[in-house]
Coordinates of C-alpha atoms in Angstrom, one line a residue:
Chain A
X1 CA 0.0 0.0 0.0
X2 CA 2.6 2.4 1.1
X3 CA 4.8 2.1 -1.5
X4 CA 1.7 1.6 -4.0
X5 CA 1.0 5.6 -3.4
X6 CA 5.2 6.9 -3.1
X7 CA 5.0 5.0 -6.7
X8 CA 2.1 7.6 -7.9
X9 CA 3.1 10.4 -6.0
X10 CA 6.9 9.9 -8.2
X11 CA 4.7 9.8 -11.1
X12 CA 2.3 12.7 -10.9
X13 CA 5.0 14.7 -9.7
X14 CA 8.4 13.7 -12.4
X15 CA 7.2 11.1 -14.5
X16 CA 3.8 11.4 -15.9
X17 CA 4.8 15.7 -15.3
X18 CA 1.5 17.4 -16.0
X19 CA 3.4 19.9 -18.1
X20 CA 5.9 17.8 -20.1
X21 CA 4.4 14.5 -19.9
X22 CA 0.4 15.4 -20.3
X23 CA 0.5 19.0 -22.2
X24 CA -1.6 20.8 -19.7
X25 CA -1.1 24.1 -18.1
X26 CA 0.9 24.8 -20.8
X27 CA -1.2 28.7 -21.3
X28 CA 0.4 29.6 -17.6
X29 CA 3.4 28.2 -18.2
X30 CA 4.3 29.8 -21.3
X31 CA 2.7 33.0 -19.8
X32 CA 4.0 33.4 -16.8
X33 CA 7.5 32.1 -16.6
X34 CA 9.2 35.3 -17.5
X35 CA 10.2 36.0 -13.8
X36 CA 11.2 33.9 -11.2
X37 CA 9.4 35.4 -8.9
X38 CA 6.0 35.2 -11.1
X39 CA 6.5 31.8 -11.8
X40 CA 7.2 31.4 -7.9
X41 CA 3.7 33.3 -6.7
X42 CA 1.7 30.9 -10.0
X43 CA 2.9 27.7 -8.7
X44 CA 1.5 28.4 -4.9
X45 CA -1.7 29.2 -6.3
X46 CA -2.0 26.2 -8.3
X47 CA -1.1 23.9 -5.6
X48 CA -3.5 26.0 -3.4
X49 CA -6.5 25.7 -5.7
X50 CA -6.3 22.3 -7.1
X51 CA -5.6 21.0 -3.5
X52 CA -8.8 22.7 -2.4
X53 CA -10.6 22.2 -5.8
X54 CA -9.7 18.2 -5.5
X55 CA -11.2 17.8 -2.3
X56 CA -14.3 19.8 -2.4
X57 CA -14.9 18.0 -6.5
X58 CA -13.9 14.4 -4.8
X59 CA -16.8 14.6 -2.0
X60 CA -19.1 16.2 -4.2
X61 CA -19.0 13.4 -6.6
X62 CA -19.5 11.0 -4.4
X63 CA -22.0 12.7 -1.3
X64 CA -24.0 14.3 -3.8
X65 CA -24.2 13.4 -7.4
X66 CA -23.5 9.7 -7.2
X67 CA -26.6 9.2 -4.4
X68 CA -28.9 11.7 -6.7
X69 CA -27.6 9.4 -9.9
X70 CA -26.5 12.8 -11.6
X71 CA -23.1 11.4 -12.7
X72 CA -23.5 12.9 -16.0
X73 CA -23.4 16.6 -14.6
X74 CA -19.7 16.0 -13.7
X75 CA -18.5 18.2 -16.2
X76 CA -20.6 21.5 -15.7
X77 CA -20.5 20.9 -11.4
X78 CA -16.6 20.4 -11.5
X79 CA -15.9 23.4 -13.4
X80 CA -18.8 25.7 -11.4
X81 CA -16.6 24.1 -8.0
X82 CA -13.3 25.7 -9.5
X83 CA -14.3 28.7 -10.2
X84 CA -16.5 29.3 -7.1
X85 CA -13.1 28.7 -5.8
X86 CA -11.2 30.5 -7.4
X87 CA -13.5 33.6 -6.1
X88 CA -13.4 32.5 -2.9
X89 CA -9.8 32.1 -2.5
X90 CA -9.1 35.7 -4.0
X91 CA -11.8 37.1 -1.7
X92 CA -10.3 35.2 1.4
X93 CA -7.0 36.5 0.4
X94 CA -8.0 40.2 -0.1
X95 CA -9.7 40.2 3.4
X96 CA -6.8 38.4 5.5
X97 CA -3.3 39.1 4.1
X98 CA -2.9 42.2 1.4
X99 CA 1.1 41.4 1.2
X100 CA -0.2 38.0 0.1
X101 CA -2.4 39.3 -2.3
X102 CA 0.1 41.4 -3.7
X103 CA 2.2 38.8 -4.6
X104 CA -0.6 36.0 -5.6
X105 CA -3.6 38.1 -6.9
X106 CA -2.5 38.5 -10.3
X107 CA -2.2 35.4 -11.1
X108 CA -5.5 34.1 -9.6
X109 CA -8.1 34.8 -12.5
X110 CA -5.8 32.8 -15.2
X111 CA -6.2 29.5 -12.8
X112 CA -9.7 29.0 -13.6
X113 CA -9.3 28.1 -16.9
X114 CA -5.9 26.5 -16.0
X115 CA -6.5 22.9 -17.4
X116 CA -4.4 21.4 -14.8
X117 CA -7.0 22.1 -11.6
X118 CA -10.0 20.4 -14.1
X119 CA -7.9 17.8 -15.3
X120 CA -6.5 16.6 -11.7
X121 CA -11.0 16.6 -10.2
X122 CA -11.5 14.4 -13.6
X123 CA -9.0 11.7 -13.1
X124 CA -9.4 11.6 -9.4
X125 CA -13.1 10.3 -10.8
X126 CA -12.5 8.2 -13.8
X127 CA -9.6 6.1 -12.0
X128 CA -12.0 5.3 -9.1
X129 CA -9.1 6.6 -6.6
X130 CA -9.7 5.9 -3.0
X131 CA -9.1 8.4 -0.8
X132 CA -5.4 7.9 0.0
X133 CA -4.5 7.6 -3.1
X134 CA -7.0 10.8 -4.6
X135 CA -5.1 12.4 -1.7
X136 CA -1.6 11.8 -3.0
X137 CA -2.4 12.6 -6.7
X138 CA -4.0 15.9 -6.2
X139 CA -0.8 16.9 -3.7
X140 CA 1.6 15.5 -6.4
X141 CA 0.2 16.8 -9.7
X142 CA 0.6 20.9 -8.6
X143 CA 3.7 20.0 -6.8
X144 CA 5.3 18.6 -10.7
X145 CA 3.5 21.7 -12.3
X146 CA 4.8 24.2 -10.0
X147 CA 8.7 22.6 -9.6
X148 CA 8.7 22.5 -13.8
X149 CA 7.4 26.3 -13.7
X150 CA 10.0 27.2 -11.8
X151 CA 12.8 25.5 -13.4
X152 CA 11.7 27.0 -16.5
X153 CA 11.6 29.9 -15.5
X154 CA 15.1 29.8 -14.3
X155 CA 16.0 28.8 -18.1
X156 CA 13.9 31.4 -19.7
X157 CA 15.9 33.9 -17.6
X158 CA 19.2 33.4 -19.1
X159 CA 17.3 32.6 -22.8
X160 CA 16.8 36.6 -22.9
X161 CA 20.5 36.9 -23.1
X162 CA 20.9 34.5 -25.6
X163 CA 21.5 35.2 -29.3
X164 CA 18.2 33.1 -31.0
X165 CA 17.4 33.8 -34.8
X166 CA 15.1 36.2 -34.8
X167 CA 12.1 34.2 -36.1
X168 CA 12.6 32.3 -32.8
X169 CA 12.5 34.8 -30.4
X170 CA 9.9 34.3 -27.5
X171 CA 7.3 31.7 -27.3
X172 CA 9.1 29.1 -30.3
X173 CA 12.8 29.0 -28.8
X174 CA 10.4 28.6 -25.4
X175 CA 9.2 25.7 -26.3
X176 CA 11.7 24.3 -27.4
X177 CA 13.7 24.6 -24.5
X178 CA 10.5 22.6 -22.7
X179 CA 11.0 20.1 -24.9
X180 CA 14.2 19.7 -23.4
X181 CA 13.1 19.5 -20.4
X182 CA 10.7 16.6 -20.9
X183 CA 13.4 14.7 -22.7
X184 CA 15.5 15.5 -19.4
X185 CA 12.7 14.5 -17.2
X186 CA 11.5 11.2 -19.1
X187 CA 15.7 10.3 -18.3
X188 CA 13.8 10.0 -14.8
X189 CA 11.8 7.0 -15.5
X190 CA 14.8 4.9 -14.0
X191 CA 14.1 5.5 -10.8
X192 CA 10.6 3.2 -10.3
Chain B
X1 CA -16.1 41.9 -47.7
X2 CA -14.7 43.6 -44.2
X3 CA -16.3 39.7 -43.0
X4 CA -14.3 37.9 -45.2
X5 CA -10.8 39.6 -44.4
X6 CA -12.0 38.6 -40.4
X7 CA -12.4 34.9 -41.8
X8 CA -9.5 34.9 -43.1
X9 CA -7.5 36.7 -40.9
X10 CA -8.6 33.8 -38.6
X11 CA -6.7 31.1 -40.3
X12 CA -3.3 32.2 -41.3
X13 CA -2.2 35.9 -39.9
X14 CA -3.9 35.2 -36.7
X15 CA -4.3 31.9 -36.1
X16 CA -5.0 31.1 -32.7
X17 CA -2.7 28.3 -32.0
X18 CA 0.2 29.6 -33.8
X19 CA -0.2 33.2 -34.1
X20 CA -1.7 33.9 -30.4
X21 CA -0.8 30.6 -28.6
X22 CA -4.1 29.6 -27.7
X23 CA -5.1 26.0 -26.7
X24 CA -1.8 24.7 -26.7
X25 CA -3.0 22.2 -24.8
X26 CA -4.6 20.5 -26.9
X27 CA -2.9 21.2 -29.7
X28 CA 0.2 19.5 -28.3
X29 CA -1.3 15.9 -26.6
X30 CA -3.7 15.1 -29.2
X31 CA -1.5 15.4 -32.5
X32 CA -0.1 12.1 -32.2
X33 CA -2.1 11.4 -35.0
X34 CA -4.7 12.3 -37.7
X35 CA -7.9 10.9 -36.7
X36 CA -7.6 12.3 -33.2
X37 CA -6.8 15.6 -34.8
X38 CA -9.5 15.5 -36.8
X39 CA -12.2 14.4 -34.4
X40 CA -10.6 16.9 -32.0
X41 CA -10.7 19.6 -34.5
X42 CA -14.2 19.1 -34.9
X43 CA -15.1 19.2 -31.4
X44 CA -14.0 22.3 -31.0
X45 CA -15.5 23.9 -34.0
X46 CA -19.1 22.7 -32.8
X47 CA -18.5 24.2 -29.4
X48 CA -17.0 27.3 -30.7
X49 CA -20.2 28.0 -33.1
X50 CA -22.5 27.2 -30.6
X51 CA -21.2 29.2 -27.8
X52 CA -20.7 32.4 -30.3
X53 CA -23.9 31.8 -31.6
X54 CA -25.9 31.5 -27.9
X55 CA -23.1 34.0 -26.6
X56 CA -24.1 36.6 -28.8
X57 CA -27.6 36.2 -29.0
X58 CA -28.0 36.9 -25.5
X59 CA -25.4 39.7 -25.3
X60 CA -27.9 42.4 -24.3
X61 CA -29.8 40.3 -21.7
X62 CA -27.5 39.4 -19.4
X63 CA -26.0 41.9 -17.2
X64 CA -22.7 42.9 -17.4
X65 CA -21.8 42.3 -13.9
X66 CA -22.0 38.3 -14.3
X67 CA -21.2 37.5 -18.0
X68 CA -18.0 35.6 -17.2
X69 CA -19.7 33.3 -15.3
X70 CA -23.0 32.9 -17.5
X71 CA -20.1 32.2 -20.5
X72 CA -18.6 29.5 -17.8
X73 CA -22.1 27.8 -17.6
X74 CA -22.6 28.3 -21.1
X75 CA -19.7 26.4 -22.5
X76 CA -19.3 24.0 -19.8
X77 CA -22.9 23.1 -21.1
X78 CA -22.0 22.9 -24.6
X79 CA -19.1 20.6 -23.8
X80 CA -20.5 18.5 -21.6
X81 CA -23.8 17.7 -24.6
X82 CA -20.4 17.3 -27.0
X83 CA -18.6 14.8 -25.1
X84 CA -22.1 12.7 -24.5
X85 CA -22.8 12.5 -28.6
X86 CA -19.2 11.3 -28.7
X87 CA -19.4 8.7 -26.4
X88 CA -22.4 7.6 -27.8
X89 CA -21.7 7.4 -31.5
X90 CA -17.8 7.6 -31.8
X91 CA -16.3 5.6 -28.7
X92 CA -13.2 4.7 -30.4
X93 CA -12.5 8.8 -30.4
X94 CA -13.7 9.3 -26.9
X95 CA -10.9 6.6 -25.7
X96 CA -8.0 8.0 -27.7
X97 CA -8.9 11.7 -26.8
X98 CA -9.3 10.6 -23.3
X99 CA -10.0 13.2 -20.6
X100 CA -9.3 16.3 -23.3
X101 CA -12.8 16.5 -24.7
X102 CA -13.7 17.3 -21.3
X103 CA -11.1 20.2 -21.4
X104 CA -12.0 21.5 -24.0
X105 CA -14.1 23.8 -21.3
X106 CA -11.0 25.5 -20.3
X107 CA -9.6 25.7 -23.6
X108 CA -8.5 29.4 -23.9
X109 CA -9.8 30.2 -27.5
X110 CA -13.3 29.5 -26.9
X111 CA -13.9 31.8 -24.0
X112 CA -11.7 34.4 -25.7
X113 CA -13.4 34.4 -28.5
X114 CA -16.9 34.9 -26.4
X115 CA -15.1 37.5 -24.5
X116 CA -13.2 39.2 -27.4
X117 CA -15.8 38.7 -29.9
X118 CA -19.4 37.3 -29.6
X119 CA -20.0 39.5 -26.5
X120 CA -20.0 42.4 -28.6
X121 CA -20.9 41.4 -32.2
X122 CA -24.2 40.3 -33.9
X123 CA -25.1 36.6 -33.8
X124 CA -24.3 36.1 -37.7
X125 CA -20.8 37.5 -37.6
X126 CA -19.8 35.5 -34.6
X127 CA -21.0 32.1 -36.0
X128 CA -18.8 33.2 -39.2
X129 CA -16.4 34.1 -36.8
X130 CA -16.2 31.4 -34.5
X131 CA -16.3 28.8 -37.6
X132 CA -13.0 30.8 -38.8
X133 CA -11.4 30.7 -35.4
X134 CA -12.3 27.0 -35.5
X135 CA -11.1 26.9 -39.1
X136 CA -7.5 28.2 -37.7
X137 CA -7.6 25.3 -34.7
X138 CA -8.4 22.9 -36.9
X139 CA -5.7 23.4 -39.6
X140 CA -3.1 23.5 -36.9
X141 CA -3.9 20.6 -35.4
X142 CA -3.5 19.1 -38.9
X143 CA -0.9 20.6 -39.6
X144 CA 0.6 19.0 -36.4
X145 CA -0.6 15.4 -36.7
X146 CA 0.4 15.0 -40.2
X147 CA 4.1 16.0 -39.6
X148 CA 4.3 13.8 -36.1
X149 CA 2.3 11.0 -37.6
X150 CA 3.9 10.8 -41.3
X151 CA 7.8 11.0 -39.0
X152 CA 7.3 8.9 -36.4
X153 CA 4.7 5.9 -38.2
X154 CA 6.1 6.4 -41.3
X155 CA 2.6 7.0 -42.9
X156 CA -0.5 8.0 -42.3
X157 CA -3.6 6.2 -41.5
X158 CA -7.4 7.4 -41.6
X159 CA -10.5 5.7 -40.2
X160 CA -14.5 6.0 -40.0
X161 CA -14.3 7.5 -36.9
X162 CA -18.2 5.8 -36.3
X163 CA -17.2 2.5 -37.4
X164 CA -13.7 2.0 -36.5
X165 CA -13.4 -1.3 -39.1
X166 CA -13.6 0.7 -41.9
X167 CA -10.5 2.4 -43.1
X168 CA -10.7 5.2 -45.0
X169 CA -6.9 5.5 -46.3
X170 CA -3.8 3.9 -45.1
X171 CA -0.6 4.9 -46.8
X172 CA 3.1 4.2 -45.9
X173 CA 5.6 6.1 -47.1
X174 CA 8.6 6.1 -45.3
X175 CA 10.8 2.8 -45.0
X176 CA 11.0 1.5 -41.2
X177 CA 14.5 2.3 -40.9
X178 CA 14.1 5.9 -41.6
X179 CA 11.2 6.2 -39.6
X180 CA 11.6 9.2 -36.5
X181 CA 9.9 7.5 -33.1
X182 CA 11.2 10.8 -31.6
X183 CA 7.9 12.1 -32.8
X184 CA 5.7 10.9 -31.3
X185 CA 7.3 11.8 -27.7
X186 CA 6.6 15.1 -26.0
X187 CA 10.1 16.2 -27.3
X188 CA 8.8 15.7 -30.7
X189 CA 5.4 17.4 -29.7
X190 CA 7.0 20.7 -28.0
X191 CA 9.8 20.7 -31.7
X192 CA 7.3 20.5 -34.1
X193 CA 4.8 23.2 -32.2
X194 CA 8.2 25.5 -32.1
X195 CA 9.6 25.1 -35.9
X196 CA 6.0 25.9 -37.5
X197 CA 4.9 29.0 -34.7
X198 CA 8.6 30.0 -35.9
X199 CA 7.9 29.4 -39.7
X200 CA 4.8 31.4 -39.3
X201 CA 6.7 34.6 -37.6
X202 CA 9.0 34.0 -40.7
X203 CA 6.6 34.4 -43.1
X204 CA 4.6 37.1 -41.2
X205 CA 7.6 39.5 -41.4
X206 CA 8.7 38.6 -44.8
X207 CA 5.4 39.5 -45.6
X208 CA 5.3 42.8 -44.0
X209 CA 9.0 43.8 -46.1
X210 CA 7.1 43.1 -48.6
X211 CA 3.9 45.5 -48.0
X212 CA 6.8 48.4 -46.8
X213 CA 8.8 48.0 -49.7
X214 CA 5.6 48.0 -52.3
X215 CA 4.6 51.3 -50.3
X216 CA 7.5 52.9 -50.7
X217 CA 7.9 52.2 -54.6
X218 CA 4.3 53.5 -55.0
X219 CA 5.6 56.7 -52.9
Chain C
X1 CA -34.6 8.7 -16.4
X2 CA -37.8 10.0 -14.7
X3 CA -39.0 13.3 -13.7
X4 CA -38.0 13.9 -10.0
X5 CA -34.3 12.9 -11.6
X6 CA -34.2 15.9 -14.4
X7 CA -35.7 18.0 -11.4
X8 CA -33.3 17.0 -9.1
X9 CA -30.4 18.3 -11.9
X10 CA -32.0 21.3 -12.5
X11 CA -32.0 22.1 -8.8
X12 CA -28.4 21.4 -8.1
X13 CA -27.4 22.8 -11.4
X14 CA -29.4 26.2 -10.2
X15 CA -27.9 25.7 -6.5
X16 CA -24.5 25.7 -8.2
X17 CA -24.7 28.5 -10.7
X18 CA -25.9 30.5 -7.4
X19 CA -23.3 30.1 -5.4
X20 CA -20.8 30.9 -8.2
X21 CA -22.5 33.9 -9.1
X22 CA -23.2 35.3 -5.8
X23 CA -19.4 34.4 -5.0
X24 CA -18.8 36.2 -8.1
X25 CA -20.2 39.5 -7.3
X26 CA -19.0 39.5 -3.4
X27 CA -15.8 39.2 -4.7
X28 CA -16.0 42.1 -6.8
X29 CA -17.7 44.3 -4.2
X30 CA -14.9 43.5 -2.1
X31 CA -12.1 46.3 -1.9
X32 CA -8.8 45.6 -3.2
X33 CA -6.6 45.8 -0.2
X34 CA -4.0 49.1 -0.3
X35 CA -1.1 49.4 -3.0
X36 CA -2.9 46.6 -4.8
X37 CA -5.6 48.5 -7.1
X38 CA -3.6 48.4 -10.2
X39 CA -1.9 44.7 -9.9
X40 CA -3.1 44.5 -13.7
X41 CA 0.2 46.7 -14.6
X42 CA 2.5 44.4 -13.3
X43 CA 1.4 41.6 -15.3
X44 CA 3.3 41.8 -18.4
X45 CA 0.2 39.9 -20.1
X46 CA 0.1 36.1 -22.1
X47 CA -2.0 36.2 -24.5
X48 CA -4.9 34.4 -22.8
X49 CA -8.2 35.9 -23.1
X50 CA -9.7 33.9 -20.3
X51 CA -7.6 35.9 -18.0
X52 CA -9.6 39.0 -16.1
X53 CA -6.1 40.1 -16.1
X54 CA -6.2 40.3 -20.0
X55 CA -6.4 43.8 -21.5
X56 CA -9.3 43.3 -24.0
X57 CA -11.8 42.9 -20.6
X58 CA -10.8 46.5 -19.4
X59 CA -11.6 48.4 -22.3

């Protein structure tokens, strides 16, 4: 059991990387990995909100829709959940902590349509997890998103110094430089 | 005619995957091969339409105070009627597409477009511009599949998407040992995105020497 | 599928859009803490749409 759920937390956070592995997220993470400190503030509100969003999606599925039989509202509920709490969040944050706000409220109204946060409530569902192990994937999946986010942006730091040909400045060279990285990171698929 | 240069506009000079970096999502997991790009493709110009359409023909109803989240509803809506019809008629495509016909909810260029466009234009010109925009997603993703399938497989294949037994077209063209596997890896996904987005800035400034240099003769 | 069913949707469906919306609008009633009115500036903007950060909602 234990090492059944250190095996998926390995994989949602380096192996199956929802960014390098699974394509998703990839509108923040091109957006907002200019600045260190950007991609810093976007990977704690990830975590924060798909943490939250998993929870609240995981018992809502199964306390309300699955006794009402209304599986097939999954969809419409689970994104309504995310973006309730995505308000909530940013109201909670304005009220209690303005230096915290400063440094996270930009980046707040970009997670709802982050595909990360909608993807991690789906495939809690469709792989039946159990609680331990719905528990360890929607900790593991931000963690990956928001350790590649940073390391990127690291990279794309030193890439504005760098002499690219011009039809590759920005977003192409970019990308290409994540594809890098996933190359790097599927070299991790020793370790299981 | 001012319609038609939107359309158009749509496809190549501002194509939403490669010219504004929309729905890279998508773009990038599903090209793996032509029939997914195709099915997805499709997807997304049905929802697109629809949520133009219904976006824009109750523009001056809903208050402006809550029209993010009525868009939300809206689309969520739309996707969630999309992904039924393709369980139920194309199962084959609703395996190999997996959880990103869900997604396609969160997929930037469909609530930008109901942002950016249907919330302030008439319900004709944002069906013709949401099938343009759709248009643009759709020949990207092609564009995409064919170059990872053709490299990595070494030809391309095309099914019924309703009736998975009946092959449409299966060629092979490249010999086995030429054949790139790379491309069909993320590396391969994230390369081939970067070399065309790069080929269209190419071609976007060449093209704009070309309109300052015309202007200038004509001065 | 029988009736109390679709009814039952519709009433969680409503229940949900309510809570969205009326979370929606509290948190645009409430102030933006000090030094933190114009955040939008410091974002130096992707291109995504979506975003209430995006330029094309603050016309």
């Amino acid at each position: 059991m234990f090492a059944e759920l250190a095996t998926l937390l390995i994989t949602s956070v380096l192996l199956n990387n929802a960014v390098l592995n699974q394509f998703l997220g990839l509108c923040p993470f091109m957006g907002v990995s200019r600045k260190k400190s950007s991609a810093l503030g976007m990977g704690i509100a990830v975590c924060f909100v798909i943490i939250a969003a998993g929870l609240v999606t995981y018992a809502l599925y199964y306390f309300v829709l699955v006794p009402l039989h209304l599986e097939y509202m999954e969809l419409v509920s689970f994104i309504l959940v995310v973006a309730s709490l995505v308000q909530l969040t940013e109201m909670f944050i304005k009220k209690t902590s303005p230096s915290l706000y400063k440094s996270l409220g930009v980046y707040l109204p970009l997670i709802t349509t982050n595909c990360v946060v909608l993807n991690v409530c789906l495939i809690n569902i469709s792989n039946n997890y159990d609680i331990a192990h719905m528990l360890v994937y929607t900790i593991g999946t931000p963690l990956g998103f928001a350790l590649v986010l940073y390391i990127f942006s690291t990279i794309r730091e030193r890439l504005d110094a760098a002499n690219v040909p011009t039809s590759f400045i920005g977003n192409p060279v970019a990308l290409i430089v994540a594809g890098l990285m996933a190359m790097a990171f599927s070299g991790l698929a020793g370790i299981i | 005619m001012n319609r038609m240069e939107n359309f158009k506009n749509g496809l190549i000079k501002d194509n939403p995957v490669f010219g504004l970096y929309l729905g890279l999502c998508s773009t990038l997991a599903i090209t793996t091969s032509l029939n997914n790009a195709i099915g997805m493709g499709t997807a997304v110009i049905v929802v697109l339409i629809l949520s133009n359409v219904i976006i824009s023909a109750i523009r001056k109803i809903v208050p402006d105070d809550i029209r993010i989240p009525v868009y939300i509803v809206i689309i969520a809506t739309l996707v969630s009627i999309i992904q039924m019809v393709i369980e139920a008629f194309a199962p084959a495509l609703n395996t190999s597409l997996g959880v990103f016909i869900p997604l396609i909810v969160v997929n930037c260029i469909i609530l930008g477009r109901a942002e950016a466009f249907a919330s302030k234009n008439g319900v004709l010109d944002s069906a013709l511009d949401g099938l343009g925009m759709g248009l643009g997603y759709l020949l990207a993703v092609l564009a995409m599949s064919f170059i990872r399938e053709l490299l990595s497989s070494g030809g391309l294949v095309l099914t019924n998407p309703f009736n998975t037994e009946q092959v449409w077209m299966n060629l092979s063209l490249i010999p086995e040992e030429f054949r790139i596997s790379l491309f069909s890896s993320p590396l391969g996904a994230f390369m081939t995105f970067a070399f065309l987005a790069a080929a269209l800035t190419a071609y976007k400034s060449h093209a704009a020497k070309k309109a300052a240099a015309k202007t200038k003769e004509a001065k | 599928m029988d009736i109390g069913n679709i009814l039952m949707a519709v009433l969680v469906f409503g229940v949900m859009v309510c809570v969205y919306i009326f979370l929606y609008l509290m948190n645009k009633k409430t102030p933006k803490p000090e030094g933190c009115e114009d955040l939008r500036a410091d974002c130096s903007g992707c291109k995504d749409f979506a975003c209430a950060n995006h330029p094309s909602h603050h016309e």
